[in-house]
PDB file of C-alpha atoms in Angstrom:
ATOM      1  CA  MET A   1      13.359 -20.927  -8.979  1.00  0.00           C
ATOM      2  CA  ASP A   2      11.563 -23.339  -6.702  1.00  0.00           C
ATOM      3  CA  PRO A   3       8.146 -22.079  -5.693  1.00  0.00           C
ATOM      4  CA  VAL A   4       7.862 -20.412  -2.325  1.00  0.00           C
ATOM      5  CA  SER A   5       6.507 -22.944   0.163  1.00  0.00           C
ATOM      6  CA  MET A   6       2.743 -22.719   0.570  1.00  0.00           C
ATOM      7  CA  GLY A   7       3.177 -23.706   4.220  1.00  0.00           C
ATOM      8  CA  LEU A   8       5.546 -20.806   4.754  1.00  0.00           C
ATOM      9  CA  LEU A   9       3.142 -18.394   3.060  1.00  0.00           C
ATOM     10  CA  THR A  10       0.133 -19.509   5.093  1.00  0.00           C
ATOM     11  CA  ALA A  11       2.116 -19.513   8.347  1.00  0.00           C
ATOM     12  CA  LEU A  12       3.417 -15.980   7.818  1.00  0.00           C
ATOM     13  CA  ALA A  13       0.022 -14.729   6.649  1.00  0.00           C
ATOM     14  CA  GLY A  14      -1.486 -16.188   9.817  1.00  0.00           C
ATOM     15  CA  GLY A  15       0.932 -14.351  12.064  1.00  0.00           C
ATOM     16  CA  ALA A  16       3.347 -17.179  12.867  1.00  0.00           C
ATOM     17  CA  GLY A  17       6.876 -16.245  13.798  1.00  0.00           C
ATOM     18  CA  GLY A  18       6.000 -13.269  15.970  1.00  0.00           C
ATOM     19  CA  GLU A  19       7.650  -9.988  15.070  1.00  0.00           C
ATOM     20  CA  LEU A  20      10.120 -11.619  12.662  1.00  0.00           C
ATOM     21  CA  GLY A  21       7.260 -13.352  10.877  1.00  0.00           C
ATOM     22  CA  ARG A  22       5.387 -10.063  10.607  1.00  0.00           C
ATOM     23  CA  GLN A  23       8.487  -8.416   9.154  1.00  0.00           C
ATOM     24  CA  ALA A  24       8.913 -11.247   6.644  1.00  0.00           C
ATOM     25  CA  TRP A  25       5.267 -10.931   5.552  1.00  0.00           C
ATOM     26  CA  THR A  26       5.643  -7.154   5.214  1.00  0.00           C
ATOM     27  CA  GLY A  27       8.825  -7.675   3.199  1.00  0.00           C
ATOM     28  CA  LEU A  28       7.007  -9.995   0.805  1.00  0.00           C
ATOM     29  CA  GLY A  29       4.300  -7.365   0.338  1.00  0.00           C
ATOM     30  CA  GLU A  30       6.917  -4.733  -0.467  1.00  0.00           C
ATOM     31  CA  LEU A  31       8.580  -7.080  -2.931  1.00  0.00           C
ATOM     32  CA  VAL A  32       5.304  -7.926  -4.665  1.00  0.00           C
ATOM     33  CA  ARG A  33       4.427  -4.234  -5.016  1.00  0.00           C
ATOM     34  CA  ARG A  34       7.742  -3.403  -6.716  1.00  0.00           C
ATOM     35  CA  PRO A  35       7.360  -2.502 -10.383  1.00  0.00           C
ATOM     36  CA  PHE A  36       7.547  -5.465 -12.723  1.00  0.00           C
ATOM     37  CA  ARG A  37      10.652  -5.413 -14.904  1.00  0.00           C
ATOM     38  CA  ARG A  38      11.530  -7.481 -17.914  1.00  0.00           C
ATOM     39  CA  GLY A  39      14.895  -6.871 -19.465  1.00  0.00           C
ATOM     40  CA  GLY A  40      15.187  -3.686 -17.415  1.00  0.00           C
ATOM     41  CA  ALA A  41      12.113  -2.124 -19.029  1.00  0.00           C
ATOM     42  CA  VAL A  42       9.485  -0.435 -16.922  1.00  0.00           C
ATOM     43  CA  GLY A  43       6.256   0.943 -18.335  1.00  0.00           C
ATOM     44  CA  PRO A  44       4.278   4.011 -17.268  1.00  0.00           C
ATOM     45  CA  GLU A  45       3.895   4.487 -13.513  1.00  0.00           C
ATOM     46  CA  GLY A  46       6.116   1.491 -12.801  1.00  0.00           C
ATOM     47  CA  SER A  47       3.893  -0.971 -14.621  1.00  0.00           C
ATOM     48  CA  ALA A  48       5.170  -3.680 -16.888  1.00  0.00           C
ATOM     49  CA  PRO A  49       5.568  -2.771 -20.542  1.00  0.00           C
ATOM     50  CA  GLU A  50       2.542  -3.915 -22.504  1.00  0.00           C
ATOM     51  CA  GLY A  51       2.577  -7.615 -23.220  1.00  0.00           C
ATOM     52  CA  SER A  52       5.528  -8.379 -20.933  1.00  0.00           C
ATOM     53  CA  ALA A  53       4.013  -9.009 -17.511  1.00  0.00           C
ATOM     54  CA  PRO A  54       2.804 -12.406 -16.437  1.00  0.00           C
ATOM     55  CA  GLU A  55      -0.753 -12.515 -15.196  1.00  0.00           C
ATOM     56  CA  GLY A  56      -0.767 -10.323 -12.122  1.00  0.00           C
ATOM     57  CA  SER A  57       1.937  -8.966  -9.893  1.00  0.00           C
ATOM     58  CA  GLY A  58       0.820 -11.079  -6.954  1.00  0.00           C
ATOM     59  CA  GLU A  59      -0.851  -8.213  -5.081  1.00  0.00           C
ATOM     60  CA  ALA A  60      -4.356  -9.667  -5.397  1.00  0.00           C
ATOM     61  CA  GLU A  61      -3.177 -13.122  -4.320  1.00  0.00           C
ATOM     62  CA  LEU A  62      -1.227 -11.647  -1.396  1.00  0.00           C
ATOM     63  CA  ALA A  63      -4.295  -9.693  -0.216  1.00  0.00           C
ATOM     64  CA  ARG A  64      -6.511 -12.772  -0.583  1.00  0.00           C
ATOM     65  CA  LEU A  65      -4.146 -14.854   1.554  1.00  0.00           C
ATOM     66  CA  ALA A  66      -3.857 -12.067   4.138  1.00  0.00           C
ATOM     67  CA  ARG A  67      -7.668 -12.059   4.465  1.00  0.00           C
ATOM     68  CA  ASP A  68      -7.824 -15.844   4.895  1.00  0.00           C
ATOM     69  CA  PRO A  69      -4.441 -17.346   5.914  1.00  0.00           C
ATOM     70  CA  GLY A  70      -5.913 -20.864   5.990  1.00  0.00           C
ATOM     71  CA  ASP A  71      -6.931 -20.744   2.324  1.00  0.00           C
ATOM     72  CA  ALA A  72      -4.655 -23.310   0.641  1.00  0.00           C
ATOM     73  CA  ALA A  73      -5.882 -22.262  -2.810  1.00  0.00           C
ATOM     74  CA  ALA A  74      -4.860 -18.654  -2.106  1.00  0.00           C
ATOM     75  CA  ALA A  75      -1.413 -19.791  -0.959  1.00  0.00           C
ATOM     76  CA  ARG A  76      -1.048 -21.946  -4.076  1.00  0.00           C
ATOM     77  CA  ALA A  77      -2.140 -19.066  -6.325  1.00  0.00           C
ATOM     78  CA  LEU A  78       0.372 -16.705  -4.690  1.00  0.00           C
ATOM     79  CA  SER A  79       3.154 -19.273  -5.002  1.00  0.00           C
ATOM     80  CA  VAL A  80       2.381 -19.750  -8.710  1.00  0.00           C
ATOM     81  CA  VAL A  81       2.313 -16.001  -9.414  1.00  0.00           C
ATOM     82  CA  LEU A  82       5.606 -15.509  -7.571  1.00  0.00           C
ATOM     83  CA  ARG A  83       7.215 -18.320  -9.590  1.00  0.00           C
ATOM     84  CA  ARG A  84       5.917 -16.924 -12.905  1.00  0.00           C
ATOM     85  CA  ARG A  85       7.028 -13.418 -12.056  1.00  0.00           C
ATOM     86  CA  ALA A  86      10.471 -14.655 -11.020  1.00  0.00           C
ATOM     87  CA  ALA A  87      10.823 -16.523 -14.310  1.00  0.00           C
ATOM     88  CA  ALA A  88      10.137 -13.330 -16.252  1.00  0.00           C
ATOM     89  CA  ASP A  89      12.071 -10.849 -14.089  1.00  0.00           C
ATOM     90  CA  ALA A  90      15.652 -11.692 -13.059  1.00  0.00           C
ATOM     91  CA  GLU A  91      15.845  -8.909 -10.460  1.00  0.00           C
ATOM     92  CA  PHE A  92      12.579 -10.037  -8.873  1.00  0.00           C
ATOM     93  CA  GLU A  93      13.826 -13.637  -8.894  1.00  0.00           C
ATOM     94  CA  GLU A  94      16.983 -12.662  -7.000  1.00  0.00           C
ATOM     95  CA  ARG A  95      15.071 -10.571  -4.462  1.00  0.00           C
ATOM     96  CA  LEU A  96      12.489 -13.330  -3.990  1.00  0.00           C
ATOM     97  CA  ARG A  97      15.243 -15.911  -3.498  1.00  0.00           C
ATOM     98  CA  ARG A  98      16.857 -13.753  -0.805  1.00  0.00           C
ATOM     99  CA  TRP A  99      13.473 -13.135   0.837  1.00  0.00           C
ATOM    100  CA  ASP A 100      12.697 -16.861   0.811  1.00  0.00           C
ATOM    101  CA  GLU A 101      16.053 -17.742   2.388  1.00  0.00           C
ATOM    102  CA  ALA A 102      15.514 -15.193   5.168  1.00  0.00           C
ATOM    103  CA  ALA A 103      11.861 -16.140   5.718  1.00  0.00           C
ATOM    104  CA  ARG A 104      12.729 -19.827   6.093  1.00  0.00           C
ATOM    105  CA  ARG A 105      14.935 -18.918   9.058  1.00  0.00           C
ATOM    106  CA  VAL A 106      11.967 -17.472  10.969  1.00  0.00           C
ATOM    107  CA  SER A 107      10.857 -19.897  13.659  1.00  0.00           C
ATOM    108  CA  LEU A 108       7.237 -20.623  12.890  1.00  0.00           C
ATOM    109  CA  THR A 109       6.695 -22.642  16.043  1.00  0.00           C
ATOM    110  CA  GLY A 110       5.947 -21.275  19.477  1.00  0.00           C
ATOM    111  CA  GLY A 111       8.664 -19.066  20.861  1.00  0.00           C
ATOM    112  CA  ASP A 112       8.115 -19.575  24.549  1.00  0.00           C
ATOM    113  CA  VAL A 113      11.231 -20.463  26.493  1.00  0.00           C
ATOM    114  CA  HIS A 114      10.991 -21.894  29.983  1.00  0.00           C
ATOM    115  CA  ASN A 115      14.377 -22.484  31.586  1.00  0.00           C
ATOM    116  CA  SER A 116      14.935 -23.640  35.123  1.00  0.00           C
ATOM    117  CA  ILE A 117      17.788 -24.949  37.223  1.00  0.00           C
ATOM    118  CA  SER A 118      17.352 -26.598  40.546  1.00  0.00           C
ATOM    119  CA  GLY A 119      19.656 -28.337  42.968  1.00  0.00           C
ATOM    120  CA  GLY A 120      23.283 -29.152  42.409  1.00  0.00           C
ATOM    121  CA  THR A 121      26.442 -27.101  42.421  1.00  0.00           C
ATOM    122  CA  PHE A 122      27.624 -25.240  39.348  1.00  0.00           C
ATOM    123  CA  SER A 123      31.273 -24.346  38.896  1.00  0.00           C
ATOM    124  CA  ALA A 124      30.873 -22.454  35.635  1.00  0.00           C
ATOM    125  CA  PRO A 125      28.417 -19.934  34.222  1.00  0.00           C
ATOM    126  CA  VAL A 126      25.073 -21.307  33.105  1.00  0.00           C
ATOM    127  CA  ILE A 127      23.550 -19.791  30.013  1.00  0.00           C
ATOM    128  CA  GLN A 128      19.858 -20.188  29.323  1.00  0.00           C
ATOM    129  CA  GLY A 129      17.927 -19.171  26.277  1.00  0.00           C
ATOM    130  CA  ARG A 130      16.861 -20.388  22.884  1.00  0.00           C
ATOM    131  CA  ASP A 131      18.253 -20.524  19.349  1.00  0.00           C
ATOM    132  CA  PHE A 132      21.887 -19.646  20.008  1.00  0.00           C
ATOM    133  CA  THR A 133      23.794 -19.001  16.782  1.00  0.00           C
ATOM    134  CA  GLY A 134      27.486 -18.293  16.322  1.00  0.00           C
ATOM    135  CA  THR A 135      28.176 -18.557  20.032  1.00  0.00           C
ATOM    136  CA  THR A 136      31.357 -20.130  21.364  1.00  0.00           C
ATOM    137  CA  PHE A 137      31.932 -21.320  24.889  1.00  0.00           C
ATOM    138  CA  GLY A 138      35.255 -21.675  26.646  1.00  0.00           C
ATOM    139  CA  THR A 139      38.440 -19.644  26.731  1.00  0.00           C
ATOM    140  CA  SER A 140      40.784 -18.720  23.949  1.00  0.00           C
ATOM    141  CA  SER A 141      44.381 -19.912  23.897  1.00  0.00           C
ATOM    142  CA  ALA A 142      45.442 -16.297  24.611  1.00  0.00           C
ATOM    143  CA  ASP A 143      43.786 -16.564  28.030  1.00  0.00           C
ATOM    144  CA  GLY A 144      46.443 -19.015  29.058  1.00  0.00           C
TER     145      GLY A 144
END
């Protein structure tokens, strides 16, 4: 698996993306805290069986980045731990891949929308907003 982008990690840790960014960051924390598995084995209290876990689950690195979102070394360390853990745990790798795909869709830039219309005559509805997805405009052939 490709490492999770350090820019994405620092942006989410710093609160970028508004509510969706916060949810993505929370989701990463939940994923990191899941018990480590290797070949389906789980040790006592959800820990990795002895000798099977890579160094760290990522919790310490996640907390360090949360404390200082601008710390590039903390973002790099978290990215490395996530990559190592994914390489050793197929279920974690799949969940991390899905998390990464969803997190990359969070807009990390400002979300302000300022729409205005002035002058002119409009003969059709005007739709204003931001980030339209899966929207079609027009009439269907059934409408005649």
